[in-house]
PDB file of C-alpha atoms in Angstrom:
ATOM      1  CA  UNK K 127     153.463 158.940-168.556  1.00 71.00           C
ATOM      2  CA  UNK K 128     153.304 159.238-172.050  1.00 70.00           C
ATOM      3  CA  UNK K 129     157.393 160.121-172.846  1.00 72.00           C
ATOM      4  CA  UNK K 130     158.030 157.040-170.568  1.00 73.00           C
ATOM      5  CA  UNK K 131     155.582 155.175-173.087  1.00 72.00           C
ATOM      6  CA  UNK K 132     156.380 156.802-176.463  1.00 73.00           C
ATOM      7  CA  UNK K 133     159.286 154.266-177.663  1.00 77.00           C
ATOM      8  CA  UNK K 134     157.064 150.838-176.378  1.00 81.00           C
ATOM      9  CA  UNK K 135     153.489 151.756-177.927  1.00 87.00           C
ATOM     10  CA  UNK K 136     152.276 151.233-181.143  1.00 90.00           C
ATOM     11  CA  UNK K 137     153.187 154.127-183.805  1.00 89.00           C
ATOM     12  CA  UNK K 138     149.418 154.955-184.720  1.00 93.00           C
ATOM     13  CA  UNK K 139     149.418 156.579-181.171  1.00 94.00           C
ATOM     14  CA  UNK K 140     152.459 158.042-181.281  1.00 92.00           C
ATOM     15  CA  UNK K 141     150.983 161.461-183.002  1.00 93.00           C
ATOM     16  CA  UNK K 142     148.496 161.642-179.748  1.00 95.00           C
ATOM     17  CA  UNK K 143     151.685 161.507-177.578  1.00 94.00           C
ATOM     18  CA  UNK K 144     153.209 164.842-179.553  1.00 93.00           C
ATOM     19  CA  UNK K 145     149.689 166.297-179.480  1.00 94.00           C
ATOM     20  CA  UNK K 146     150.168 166.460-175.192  1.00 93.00           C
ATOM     21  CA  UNK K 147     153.971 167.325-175.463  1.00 92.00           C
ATOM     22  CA  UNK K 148     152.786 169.622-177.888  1.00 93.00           C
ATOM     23  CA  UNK K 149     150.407 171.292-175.284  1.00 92.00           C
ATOM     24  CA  UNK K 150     151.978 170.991-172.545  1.00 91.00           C
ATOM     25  CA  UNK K 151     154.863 173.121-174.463  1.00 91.00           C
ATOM     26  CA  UNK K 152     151.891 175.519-175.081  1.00 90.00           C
ATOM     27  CA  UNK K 153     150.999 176.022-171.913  1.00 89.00           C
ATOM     28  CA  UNK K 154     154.706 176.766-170.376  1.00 91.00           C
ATOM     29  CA  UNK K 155     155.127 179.154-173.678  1.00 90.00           C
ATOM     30  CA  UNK K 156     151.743 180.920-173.107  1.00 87.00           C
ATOM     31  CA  UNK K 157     152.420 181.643-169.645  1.00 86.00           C
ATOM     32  CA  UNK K 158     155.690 182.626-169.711  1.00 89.00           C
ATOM     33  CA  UNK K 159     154.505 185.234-172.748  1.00 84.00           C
ATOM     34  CA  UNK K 160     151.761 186.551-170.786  1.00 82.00           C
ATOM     35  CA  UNK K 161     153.929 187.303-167.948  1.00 83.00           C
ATOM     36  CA  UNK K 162     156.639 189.326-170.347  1.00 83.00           C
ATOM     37  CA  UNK K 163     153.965 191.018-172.569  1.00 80.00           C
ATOM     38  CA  UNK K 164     150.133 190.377-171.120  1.00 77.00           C
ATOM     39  CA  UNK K 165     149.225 188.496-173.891  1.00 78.00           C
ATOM     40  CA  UNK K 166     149.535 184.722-175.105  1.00 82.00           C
ATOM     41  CA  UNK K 167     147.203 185.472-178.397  1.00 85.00           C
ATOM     42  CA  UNK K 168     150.326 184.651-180.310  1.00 86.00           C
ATOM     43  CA  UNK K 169     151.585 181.556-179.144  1.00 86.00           C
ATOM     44  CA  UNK K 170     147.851 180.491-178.619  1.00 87.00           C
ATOM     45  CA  UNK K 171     146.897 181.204-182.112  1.00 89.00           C
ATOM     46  CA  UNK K 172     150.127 179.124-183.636  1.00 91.00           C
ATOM     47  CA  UNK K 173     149.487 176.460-181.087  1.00 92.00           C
ATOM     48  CA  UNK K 174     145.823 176.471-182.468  1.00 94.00           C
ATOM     49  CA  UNK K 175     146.991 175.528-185.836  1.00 94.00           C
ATOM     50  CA  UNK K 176     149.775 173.167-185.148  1.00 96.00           C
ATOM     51  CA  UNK K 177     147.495 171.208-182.636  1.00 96.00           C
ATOM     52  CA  UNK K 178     144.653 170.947-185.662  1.00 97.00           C
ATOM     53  CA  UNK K 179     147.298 169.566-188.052  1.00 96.00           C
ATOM     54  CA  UNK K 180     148.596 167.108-185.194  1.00 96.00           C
ATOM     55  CA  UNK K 181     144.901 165.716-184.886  1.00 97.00           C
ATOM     56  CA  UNK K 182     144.548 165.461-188.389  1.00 97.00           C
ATOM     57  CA  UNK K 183     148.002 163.968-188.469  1.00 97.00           C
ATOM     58  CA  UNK K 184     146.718 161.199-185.734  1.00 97.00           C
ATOM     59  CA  UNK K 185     143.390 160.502-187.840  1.00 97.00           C
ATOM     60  CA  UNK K 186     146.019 159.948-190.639  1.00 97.00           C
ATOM     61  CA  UNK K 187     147.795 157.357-188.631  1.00 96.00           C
ATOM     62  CA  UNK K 188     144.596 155.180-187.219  1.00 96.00           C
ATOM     63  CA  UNK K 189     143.778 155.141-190.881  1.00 93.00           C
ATOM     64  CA  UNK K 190     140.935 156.646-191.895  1.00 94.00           C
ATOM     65  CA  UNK K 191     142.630 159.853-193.685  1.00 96.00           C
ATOM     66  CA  UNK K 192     145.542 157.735-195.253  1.00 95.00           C
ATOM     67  CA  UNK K 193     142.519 155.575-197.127  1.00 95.00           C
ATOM     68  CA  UNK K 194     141.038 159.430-198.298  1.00 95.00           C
ATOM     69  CA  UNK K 195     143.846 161.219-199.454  1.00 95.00           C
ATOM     70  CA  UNK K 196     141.710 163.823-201.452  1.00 96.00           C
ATOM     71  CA  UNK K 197     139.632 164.259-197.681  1.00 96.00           C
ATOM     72  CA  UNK K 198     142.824 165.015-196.362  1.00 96.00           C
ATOM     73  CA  UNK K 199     144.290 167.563-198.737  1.00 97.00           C
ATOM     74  CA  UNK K 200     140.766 169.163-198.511  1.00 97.00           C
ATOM     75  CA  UNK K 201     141.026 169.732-195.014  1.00 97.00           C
ATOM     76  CA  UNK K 202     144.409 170.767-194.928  1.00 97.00           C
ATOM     77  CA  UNK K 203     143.596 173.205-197.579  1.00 97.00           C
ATOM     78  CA  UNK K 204     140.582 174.725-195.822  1.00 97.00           C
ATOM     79  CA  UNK K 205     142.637 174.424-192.229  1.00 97.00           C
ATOM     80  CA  UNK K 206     146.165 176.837-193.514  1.00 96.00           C
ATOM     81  CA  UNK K 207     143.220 179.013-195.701  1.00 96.00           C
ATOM     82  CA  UNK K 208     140.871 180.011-192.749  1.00 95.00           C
ATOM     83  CA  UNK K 209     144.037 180.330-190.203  1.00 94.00           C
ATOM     84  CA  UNK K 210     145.872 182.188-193.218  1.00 93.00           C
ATOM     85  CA  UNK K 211     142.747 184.867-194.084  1.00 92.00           C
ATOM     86  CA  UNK K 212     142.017 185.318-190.178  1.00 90.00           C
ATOM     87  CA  UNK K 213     145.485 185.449-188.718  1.00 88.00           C
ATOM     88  CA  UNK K 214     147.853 186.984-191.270  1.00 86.00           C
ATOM     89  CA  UNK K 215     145.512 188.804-193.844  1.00 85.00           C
ATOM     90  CA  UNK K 216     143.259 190.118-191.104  1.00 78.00           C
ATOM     91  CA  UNK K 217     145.733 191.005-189.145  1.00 72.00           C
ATOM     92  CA  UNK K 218     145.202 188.854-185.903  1.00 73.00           C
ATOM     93  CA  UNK K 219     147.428 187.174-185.245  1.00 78.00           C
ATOM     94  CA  UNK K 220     148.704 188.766-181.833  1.00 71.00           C
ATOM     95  CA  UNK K 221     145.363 190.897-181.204  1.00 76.00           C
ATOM     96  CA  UNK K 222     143.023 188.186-181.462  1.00 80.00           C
ATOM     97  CA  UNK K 223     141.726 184.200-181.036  1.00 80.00           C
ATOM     98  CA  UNK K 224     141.131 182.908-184.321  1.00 84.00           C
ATOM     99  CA  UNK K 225     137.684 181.684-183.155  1.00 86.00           C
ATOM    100  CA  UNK K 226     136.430 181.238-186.763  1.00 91.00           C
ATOM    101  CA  UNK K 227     139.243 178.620-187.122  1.00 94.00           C
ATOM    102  CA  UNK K 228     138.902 176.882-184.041  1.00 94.00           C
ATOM    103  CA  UNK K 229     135.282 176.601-184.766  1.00 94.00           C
ATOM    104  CA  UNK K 230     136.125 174.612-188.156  1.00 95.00           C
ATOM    105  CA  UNK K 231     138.667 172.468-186.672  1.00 96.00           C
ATOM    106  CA  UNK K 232     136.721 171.529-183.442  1.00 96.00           C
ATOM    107  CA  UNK K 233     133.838 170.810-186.317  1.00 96.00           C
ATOM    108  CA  UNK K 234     135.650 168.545-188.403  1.00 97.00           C
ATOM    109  CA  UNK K 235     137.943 167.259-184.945  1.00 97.00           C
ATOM    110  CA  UNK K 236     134.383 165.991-183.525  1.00 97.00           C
ATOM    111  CA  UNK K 237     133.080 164.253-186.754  1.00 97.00           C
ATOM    112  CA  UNK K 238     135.762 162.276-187.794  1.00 98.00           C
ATOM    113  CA  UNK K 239     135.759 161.181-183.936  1.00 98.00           C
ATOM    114  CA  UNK K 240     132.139 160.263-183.591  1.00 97.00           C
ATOM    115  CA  UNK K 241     133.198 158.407-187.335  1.00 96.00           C
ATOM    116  CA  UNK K 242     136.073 156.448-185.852  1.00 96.00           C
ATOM    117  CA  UNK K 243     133.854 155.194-183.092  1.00 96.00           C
ATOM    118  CA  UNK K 244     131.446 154.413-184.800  1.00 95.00           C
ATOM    119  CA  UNK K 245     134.428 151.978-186.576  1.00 94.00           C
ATOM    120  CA  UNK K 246     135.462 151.213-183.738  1.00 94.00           C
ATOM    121  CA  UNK K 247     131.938 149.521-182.135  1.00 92.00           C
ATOM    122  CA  UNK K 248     131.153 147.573-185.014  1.00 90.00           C
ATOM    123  CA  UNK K 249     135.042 145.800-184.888  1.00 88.00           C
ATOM    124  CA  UNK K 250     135.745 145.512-181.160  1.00 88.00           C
ATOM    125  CA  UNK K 251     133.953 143.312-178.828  1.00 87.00           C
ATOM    126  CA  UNK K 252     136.389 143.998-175.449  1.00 88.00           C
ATOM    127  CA  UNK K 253     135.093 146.966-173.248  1.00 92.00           C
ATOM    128  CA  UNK K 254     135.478 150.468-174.798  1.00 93.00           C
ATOM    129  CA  UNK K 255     136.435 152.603-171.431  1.00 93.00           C
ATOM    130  CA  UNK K 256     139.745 150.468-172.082  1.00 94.00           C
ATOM    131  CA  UNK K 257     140.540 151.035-175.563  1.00 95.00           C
ATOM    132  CA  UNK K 258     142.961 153.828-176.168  1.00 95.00           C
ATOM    133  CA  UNK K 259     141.173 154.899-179.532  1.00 96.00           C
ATOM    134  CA  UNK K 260     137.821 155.259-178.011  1.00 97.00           C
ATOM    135  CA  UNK K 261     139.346 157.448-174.923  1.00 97.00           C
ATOM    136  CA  UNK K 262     141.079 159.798-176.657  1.00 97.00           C
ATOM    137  CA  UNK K 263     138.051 159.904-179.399  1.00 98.00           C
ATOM    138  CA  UNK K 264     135.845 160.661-176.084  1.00 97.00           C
ATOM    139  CA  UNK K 265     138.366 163.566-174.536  1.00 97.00           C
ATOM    140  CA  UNK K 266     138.446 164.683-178.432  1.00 98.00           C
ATOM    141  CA  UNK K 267     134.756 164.842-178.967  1.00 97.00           C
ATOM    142  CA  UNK K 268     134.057 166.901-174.928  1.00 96.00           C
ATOM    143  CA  UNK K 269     137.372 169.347-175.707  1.00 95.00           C
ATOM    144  CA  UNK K 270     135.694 170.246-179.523  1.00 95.00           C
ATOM    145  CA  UNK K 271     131.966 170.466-178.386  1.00 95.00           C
ATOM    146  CA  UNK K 272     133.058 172.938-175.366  1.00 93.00           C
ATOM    147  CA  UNK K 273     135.150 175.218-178.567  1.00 91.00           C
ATOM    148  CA  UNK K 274     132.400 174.797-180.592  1.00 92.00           C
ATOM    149  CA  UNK K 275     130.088 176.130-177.744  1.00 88.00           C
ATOM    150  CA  UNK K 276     132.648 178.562-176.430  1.00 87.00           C
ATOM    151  CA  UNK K 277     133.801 180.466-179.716  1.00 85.00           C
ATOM    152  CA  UNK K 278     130.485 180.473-181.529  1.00 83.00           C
ATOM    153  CA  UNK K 279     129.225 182.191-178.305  1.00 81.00           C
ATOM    154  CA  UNK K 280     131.667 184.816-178.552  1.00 78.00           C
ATOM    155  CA  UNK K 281     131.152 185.220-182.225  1.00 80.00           C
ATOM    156  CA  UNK K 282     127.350 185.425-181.909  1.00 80.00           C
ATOM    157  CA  UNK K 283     127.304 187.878-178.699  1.00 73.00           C
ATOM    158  CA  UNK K 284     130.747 189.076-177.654  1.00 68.00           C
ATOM    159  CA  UNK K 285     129.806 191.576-175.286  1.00 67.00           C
ATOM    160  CA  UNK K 286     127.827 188.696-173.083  1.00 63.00           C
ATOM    161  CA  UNK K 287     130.723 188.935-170.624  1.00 62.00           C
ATOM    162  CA  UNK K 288     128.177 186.922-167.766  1.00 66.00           C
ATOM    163  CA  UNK K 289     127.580 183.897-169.966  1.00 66.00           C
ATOM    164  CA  UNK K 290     131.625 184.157-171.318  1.00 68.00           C
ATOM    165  CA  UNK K 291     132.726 184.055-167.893  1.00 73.00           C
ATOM    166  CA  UNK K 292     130.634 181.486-166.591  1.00 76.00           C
ATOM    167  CA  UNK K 293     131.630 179.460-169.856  1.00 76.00           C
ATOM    168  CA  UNK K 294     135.134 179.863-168.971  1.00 76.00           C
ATOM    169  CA  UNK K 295     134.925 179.003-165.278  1.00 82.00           C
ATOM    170  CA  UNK K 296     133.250 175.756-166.350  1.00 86.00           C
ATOM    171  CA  UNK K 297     136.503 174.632-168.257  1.00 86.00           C
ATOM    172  CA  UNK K 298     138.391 174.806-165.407  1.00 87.00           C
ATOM    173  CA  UNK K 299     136.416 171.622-164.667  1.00 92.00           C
ATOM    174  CA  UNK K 300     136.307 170.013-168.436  1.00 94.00           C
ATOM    175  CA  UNK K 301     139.755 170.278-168.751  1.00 92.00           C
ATOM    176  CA  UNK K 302     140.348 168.273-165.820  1.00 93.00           C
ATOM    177  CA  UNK K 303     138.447 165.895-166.485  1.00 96.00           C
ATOM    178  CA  UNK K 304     139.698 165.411-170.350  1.00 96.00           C
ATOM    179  CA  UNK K 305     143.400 165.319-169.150  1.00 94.00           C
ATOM    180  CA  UNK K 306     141.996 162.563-166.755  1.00 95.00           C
ATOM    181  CA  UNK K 307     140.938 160.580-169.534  1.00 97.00           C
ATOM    182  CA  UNK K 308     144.050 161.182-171.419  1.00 96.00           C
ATOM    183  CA  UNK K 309     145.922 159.725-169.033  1.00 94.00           C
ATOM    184  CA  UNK K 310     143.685 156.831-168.712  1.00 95.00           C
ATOM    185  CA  UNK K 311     144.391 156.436-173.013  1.00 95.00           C
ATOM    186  CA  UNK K 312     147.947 156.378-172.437  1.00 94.00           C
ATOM    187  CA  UNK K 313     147.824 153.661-169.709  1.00 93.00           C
ATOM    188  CA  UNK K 314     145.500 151.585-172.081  1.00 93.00           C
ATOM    189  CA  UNK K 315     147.521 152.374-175.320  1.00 93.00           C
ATOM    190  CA  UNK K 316     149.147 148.784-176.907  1.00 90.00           C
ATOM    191  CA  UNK K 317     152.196 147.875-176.742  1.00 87.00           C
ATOM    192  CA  UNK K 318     153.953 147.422-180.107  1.00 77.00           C
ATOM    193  CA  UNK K 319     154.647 143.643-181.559  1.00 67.00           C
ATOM    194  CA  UNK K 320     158.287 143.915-181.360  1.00 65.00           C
ATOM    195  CA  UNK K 321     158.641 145.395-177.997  1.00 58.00           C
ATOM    196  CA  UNK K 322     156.489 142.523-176.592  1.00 52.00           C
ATOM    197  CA  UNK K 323     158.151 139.831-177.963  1.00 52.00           C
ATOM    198  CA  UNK K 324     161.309 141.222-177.318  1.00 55.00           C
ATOM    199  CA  UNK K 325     160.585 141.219-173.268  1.00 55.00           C
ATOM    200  CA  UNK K 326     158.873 138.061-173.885  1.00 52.00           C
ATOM    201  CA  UNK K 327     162.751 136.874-175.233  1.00 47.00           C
ATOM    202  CA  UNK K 328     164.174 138.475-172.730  1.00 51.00           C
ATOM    203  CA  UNK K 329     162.665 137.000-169.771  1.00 47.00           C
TER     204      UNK K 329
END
């Protein structure tokens, strides 16, 4: 849905519409890995960092970074440092998650959500469960609390394999439902200006 969408909606969506090519990539890339070597660690741990720079990258675009440039060269920063220092200098990159990353970027990925809708209430008056923004913010905010929960877990007690287990069964479920309500985004996003008018010539 969203490449038959990606040339007619507006260009502040267009980094959310790499972010699921981007993924879905991921996904075909991680599972063909594990299949030749039993392990994905190092496709999932580059994926990790190129999906945190895409959302960062689609905060840019709605606005909010591109009017804090100094925010966003902060976060950057502190995004390649912690993936740098836990990947390359420690050594983890294939062995390991980066959890400590994932935990900052799921952080930061869930504030600057809960900030944009906050935006978002005060300047829109239609219903939210049909504005783009506010979906994707939503699907944003459940993906990065689950992380959040799911990594600092397995930092703070990684031999709980009971509670990691049942954690991981359960997003089976929350994925499902997030990719539901991506979908639902990408019906809802707006059309661009030009596009419109153009059909509207058209016709």
């Amino acid at each position: 849905m969203g490449l038959v969408r990606v040339n007619r909606v507006r260009s502040s969506y267009q980094p959310f519409l790499l972010f699921l090519l981007l993924a879905f990539t991921a996904e075909v890339v991680g599972y063909v890995s594990a299949k030749l070597t039993r392990s994905n660690m190092l496709s999932a741990n580059i994926y990790t960092l190129l999906e945190a720079g895409l959302i960062l990258y689609q905060f840019y675009a709605w606005g909010f970074l591109k009017k804090r440039p100094g925010l966003l060269i902060a976060l950057v920063g502190a995004y390649l440092l912690t993936w740098t220092i836990e990947n390359l200098v420690a050594g983890n990159l294939s062995e390991n998650f980066c959890s400590y990353f994932v935990v900052l970027y799921s952080l930061v990925t869930v504030l600057l959500c809960i900030n944009e809708i906050n935006s978002l209430i005060t300047a829109w008056s239609g219903n939210l469960f049909t504005h783009a923004k506010f979906l994707i913010c939503i699907g944003f905010i459940i993906i990065g609390v689950y992380s959040l929960i799911t990594e600092g877990t397995m930092l703070i007690d990684p031999g709980n394999s009971f509670v990691t287990n049942k954690i991981f069964t359960l997003y089976i479920f929350i994925n499902a439902f997030v990719n539901i309500v991506y979908a639902v985004a990408v019906y809802f996003m707006p059309v661009r200006d030009d596009y419109y008018f153009s059909k509207r010539f058209k016709a």
